[in-house]
Short mmCIF file of C-alpha atoms in Angstrom, two decimals:
data_model
loop_
_atom_site.label_atom_id
_atom_site.label_comp_id
_atom_site.label_asym_id
_atom_site.label_seq_id
_atom_site.Cartn_x
_atom_site.Cartn_y
_atom_site.Cartn_z
CA GLY A 13 132.50 91.06 105.39
CA ALA A 14 129.40 88.82 105.82
CA VAL A 15 128.86 88.06 102.12
CA VAL A 16 126.25 85.54 101.08
CA SER A 17 126.22 84.16 97.49
CA GLN A 18 123.24 82.75 95.99
CA HIS A 19 123.08 80.87 92.71
CA PRO A 20 121.50 80.96 90.20
CA SER A 21 120.03 84.44 89.97
CA TRP A 22 117.33 83.54 87.38
CA VAL A 23 115.85 80.20 86.46
CA ILE A 24 113.23 79.63 83.73
CA CYS A 25 112.18 76.04 83.31
CA LYS A 26 109.29 73.80 82.29
CA SER A 27 106.61 72.53 84.62
CA GLY A 28 107.65 69.22 86.38
CA THR A 29 111.35 70.15 86.42
CA SER A 30 113.31 70.07 89.74
CA VAL A 31 115.37 73.17 90.57
CA LYS A 32 118.25 73.42 92.90
CA ILE A 33 119.28 76.68 94.45
CA GLU A 34 122.68 77.10 96.37
CA CYS A 35 123.41 79.55 99.16
CA ARG A 36 126.94 79.97 100.30
CA SER A 37 128.43 82.15 103.04
CA LEU A 38 131.79 83.26 101.53
CA ASP A 39 133.63 84.78 104.43
CA PHE A 40 132.07 83.38 107.46
CA GLN A 41 130.73 80.06 108.83
CA ALA A 42 126.94 80.10 109.01
CA THR A 43 125.48 77.72 111.61
CA THR A 44 122.04 78.75 110.63
CA MET A 45 120.56 79.45 107.17
CA PHE A 46 117.09 80.69 106.34
CA TRP A 47 115.03 80.30 103.14
CA TYR A 48 112.42 82.84 102.18
CA ARG A 49 109.96 83.35 99.38
CA GLN A 50 108.57 86.59 98.30
CA PHE A 51 105.71 87.24 95.97
CA PRO A 52 105.47 90.52 94.03
CA LYS A 53 104.58 93.42 96.39
CA GLN A 54 104.47 91.14 99.42
CA SER A 55 106.54 90.75 102.43
CA LEU A 56 109.15 88.08 103.02
CA MET A 57 107.71 84.68 104.00
CA LEU A 58 109.99 82.35 105.91
CA MET A 59 109.97 78.90 104.43
CA ALA A 60 112.46 76.99 106.66
CA THR A 61 115.39 77.28 108.86
CA SER A 62 118.25 75.07 108.46
CA ASN A 63 121.02 74.28 110.91
CA GLU A 64 124.25 72.73 109.75
CA GLY A 65 124.15 68.86 110.16
CA SER A 66 120.48 68.64 111.27
CA LYS A 67 117.26 68.50 109.47
CA ALA A 68 115.63 71.71 108.47
CA THR A 69 112.62 73.26 110.46
CA TYR A 70 109.73 74.04 108.15
CA GLU A 71 107.15 76.74 108.62
CA GLN A 72 103.61 75.69 108.74
CA GLY A 73 102.10 75.21 105.36
CA VAL A 74 105.45 74.59 103.64
CA GLU A 75 105.76 71.10 102.20
CA LYS A 76 109.01 69.47 103.19
CA ASP A 77 108.80 66.93 100.37
CA LYS A 78 108.36 69.68 97.90
CA PHE A 79 111.09 72.00 99.17
CA LEU A 80 114.06 69.92 100.00
CA ILE A 81 116.73 71.55 102.05
CA ASN A 82 120.31 70.37 102.76
CA HIS A 83 122.75 72.19 104.97
CA ALA A 84 125.67 69.79 104.69
CA SER A 85 128.54 72.21 105.63
CA LEU A 86 128.94 75.41 107.60
CA THR A 87 129.14 77.38 104.29
CA LEU A 88 126.49 75.86 102.05
CA SER A 89 122.80 75.33 102.01
CA THR A 90 120.73 74.14 99.13
CA LEU A 91 116.88 74.33 98.38
CA THR A 92 115.56 72.00 95.78
CA VAL A 93 112.02 72.74 94.45
CA THR A 94 110.92 69.29 93.33
CA SER A 95 108.53 68.92 90.29
CA ALA A 96 108.04 72.65 90.09
CA HIS A 97 104.77 74.08 88.85
CA PRO A 98 103.72 77.59 87.74
CA GLU A 99 102.46 78.42 91.22
CA ASP A 100 105.97 77.87 92.54
CA SER A 101 107.16 80.76 90.42
CA SER A 102 108.43 83.33 93.04
CA PHE A 103 111.52 85.17 94.38
CA TYR A 104 113.56 82.83 96.53
CA ILE A 105 116.01 84.37 99.01
CA CYS A 106 118.47 82.73 101.43
CA SER A 107 120.04 84.37 104.36
CA ALA A 108 122.77 83.25 106.84
CA ARG A 109 123.62 84.01 110.33
CA VAL A 110 126.88 83.36 112.19
CA ALA A 111 125.47 82.39 115.60
CA THR A 112 122.19 81.12 116.98
CA GLY A 113 121.88 83.86 119.48
CA GLY A 114 122.86 87.41 120.18
CA SER A 115 122.78 90.38 117.96
CA GLN A 116 123.86 88.63 114.75
CA PRO A 117 121.79 89.91 111.73
CA GLN A 118 120.87 87.86 108.96
CA HIS A 119 122.78 88.49 105.80
CA PHE A 120 120.99 87.85 102.48
CA GLY A 121 121.96 86.44 99.27
CA ASP A 122 120.85 88.28 96.06
CA GLY A 123 117.86 85.99 95.55
CA THR A 124 116.76 83.56 92.85
CA ARG A 125 113.86 84.48 90.48
CA LEU A 126 112.20 81.34 89.47
CA SER A 127 109.75 81.25 86.70
CA ILE A 128 107.97 77.95 85.91
CA LEU A 129 106.37 77.75 82.52
CA GLY B 29 100.45 86.30 119.10
CA GLN B 30 103.52 87.90 117.46
CA ASN B 31 103.02 90.96 115.36
CA ILE B 32 104.83 93.85 113.73
CA ASP B 33 103.01 96.96 112.56
CA GLN B 34 104.60 99.54 110.09
CA PRO B 35 102.94 101.88 107.52
CA THR B 36 102.42 100.40 104.03
CA GLU B 37 103.75 103.38 102.17
CA MET B 38 105.19 106.91 102.78
CA THR B 39 106.17 109.69 100.44
CA ALA B 40 108.88 112.29 101.07
CA THR B 41 110.79 114.99 99.16
CA GLU B 42 114.53 114.65 98.20
CA GLY B 43 116.67 116.35 100.70
CA ALA B 44 113.98 116.14 103.49
CA ILE B 45 113.87 113.97 106.64
CA VAL B 46 111.43 110.95 107.10
CA GLN B 47 110.69 108.80 109.96
CA ILE B 48 109.37 105.26 109.49
CA ASN B 49 107.66 103.85 112.71
CA CYS B 50 107.43 100.24 113.72
CA THR B 51 105.62 98.73 116.60
CA TYR B 52 106.01 95.09 117.80
CA GLN B 53 104.62 92.48 119.95
CA THR B 54 106.84 89.37 120.34
CA SER B 55 107.23 86.51 122.86
CA GLY B 56 110.42 87.68 124.48
CA PHE B 57 112.64 90.19 122.80
CA ASN B 58 116.33 89.99 121.51
CA GLY B 59 116.55 93.13 119.42
CA LEU B 60 115.00 95.06 116.57
CA PHE B 61 116.46 95.06 112.99
CA TRP B 62 115.89 97.30 110.07
CA TYR B 63 116.52 96.23 106.49
CA GLN B 64 116.42 98.06 103.19
CA GLN B 65 114.99 96.36 100.09
CA HIS B 66 115.05 97.86 96.69
CA ALA B 67 112.49 96.48 94.16
CA GLY B 68 113.52 93.15 92.75
CA GLU B 69 116.51 92.88 95.10
CA ALA B 70 117.33 91.07 98.41
CA PRO B 71 117.11 92.96 101.67
CA THR B 72 120.29 94.57 103.08
CA PHE B 73 121.02 95.04 106.75
CA LEU B 74 120.76 98.61 108.09
CA SER B 75 120.68 98.65 111.88
CA TYR B 76 120.17 96.80 115.07
CA ASN B 77 118.81 98.02 118.43
CA VAL B 78 118.53 96.03 121.52
CA LEU B 79 118.89 98.83 124.17
CA ASP B 80 116.67 101.84 124.44
CA GLY B 81 117.87 104.87 122.62
CA LEU B 82 119.16 106.18 119.31
CA GLU B 83 121.77 104.59 117.20
CA GLU B 84 123.17 106.89 114.44
CA LYS B 85 124.84 105.64 111.37
CA GLY B 86 125.45 108.37 108.79
CA ARG B 87 122.19 109.60 107.25
CA PHE B 88 120.26 106.77 108.87
CA SER B 89 119.34 106.49 112.58
CA SER B 90 117.30 103.94 114.46
CA PHE B 91 115.52 104.33 117.75
CA LEU B 92 114.15 101.73 120.21
CA SER B 93 111.79 102.06 123.14
CA ARG B 94 111.46 98.54 124.72
CA SER B 95 108.87 99.54 127.21
CA LYS B 96 106.66 100.90 124.45
CA GLY B 97 107.41 98.18 121.85
CA TYR B 98 108.35 100.83 119.51
CA SER B 99 111.13 101.65 117.00
CA TYR B 100 111.64 104.14 114.18
CA LEU B 101 114.08 104.53 111.39
CA LEU B 102 115.08 108.09 110.63
CA LEU B 103 116.45 109.04 107.21
CA LYS B 104 117.97 112.37 106.76
CA GLU B 105 119.03 114.34 103.55
CA LEU B 106 116.97 112.01 101.47
CA GLN B 107 118.29 111.02 98.11
CA MET B 108 116.38 109.50 95.13
CA LYS B 109 118.30 106.17 95.73
CA ASP B 110 116.65 105.86 99.20
CA SER B 111 113.44 104.98 97.39
CA ALA B 112 112.84 101.33 98.57
CA SER B 113 111.03 99.15 100.97
CA TYR B 114 112.12 99.32 104.59
CA LEU B 115 111.63 96.21 106.67
CA CYS B 116 111.35 96.18 110.43
CA ALA B 117 111.92 92.78 112.09
CA ALA B 118 112.01 91.95 115.73
CA MET B 119 113.82 88.93 117.24
CA ASP B 120 111.88 86.85 119.79
CA SER B 121 113.02 84.85 122.68
CA ASN B 122 113.93 81.93 120.26
CA TYR B 123 116.07 84.19 118.14
CA GLN B 124 113.65 83.98 115.38
CA LEU B 125 112.97 87.09 113.33
CA ILE B 126 109.43 88.26 113.03
CA TRP B 127 109.14 90.36 109.99
CA GLY B 128 106.88 93.46 109.25
CA ALA B 129 105.19 93.66 105.85
CA GLY B 130 107.59 96.58 104.93
CA THR B 131 107.18 100.26 104.33
CA LYS B 132 107.44 101.50 100.74
CA LEU B 133 109.21 104.80 100.72
CA ILE B 134 108.75 106.98 97.69
CA ILE B 135 111.10 109.97 97.16
CA LYS B 136 109.86 112.84 94.95
CA PRO B 137 112.21 115.36 93.41
#
């Protein structure tokens, strides 16, 4: 159980393109989903927390107009990188959690490797 | 401030035992998680501790001391496939995960 599907796995596109990444919880309802970015040989960096039906909470330094998050249902959250540039190239990973409290772990998708040319 | 400390890198021999330590300082505490992350892949959940003591799960065990703000992950009978980064994360009073930078574990034959 607790499977999270993330799509696409790889994206290579030109500078200025907008890219949408989907994160789905396949066998559970996720009230909260998280978006992370990870640069090579570095730790996970939380970008934003999204709760179903409400606006996402962005971490300090993350541009909300650049990284648009939509969590329209209990099983789907999307991250859109708008007008992507080479410095946005990174490994983007989503995770989902069943409840807002207690001992529920975050379950991760397989990640999306984004390369902007 | 909130902080997680774990060693950057450790090396161990196949078949041996290794202990990866983690110390944490958080605003409130709702448990300690360990994740495994192979290179180029997303993290996978290994264990959760919220009470003091040792939790055993096959070859992997995790220990917590709340009074000391300390946890460790114990890996027994090491296999080459255990080569990965191991991430320690503490959950604060707002149920947010505070992540450590990860410990890269290198297994040698």
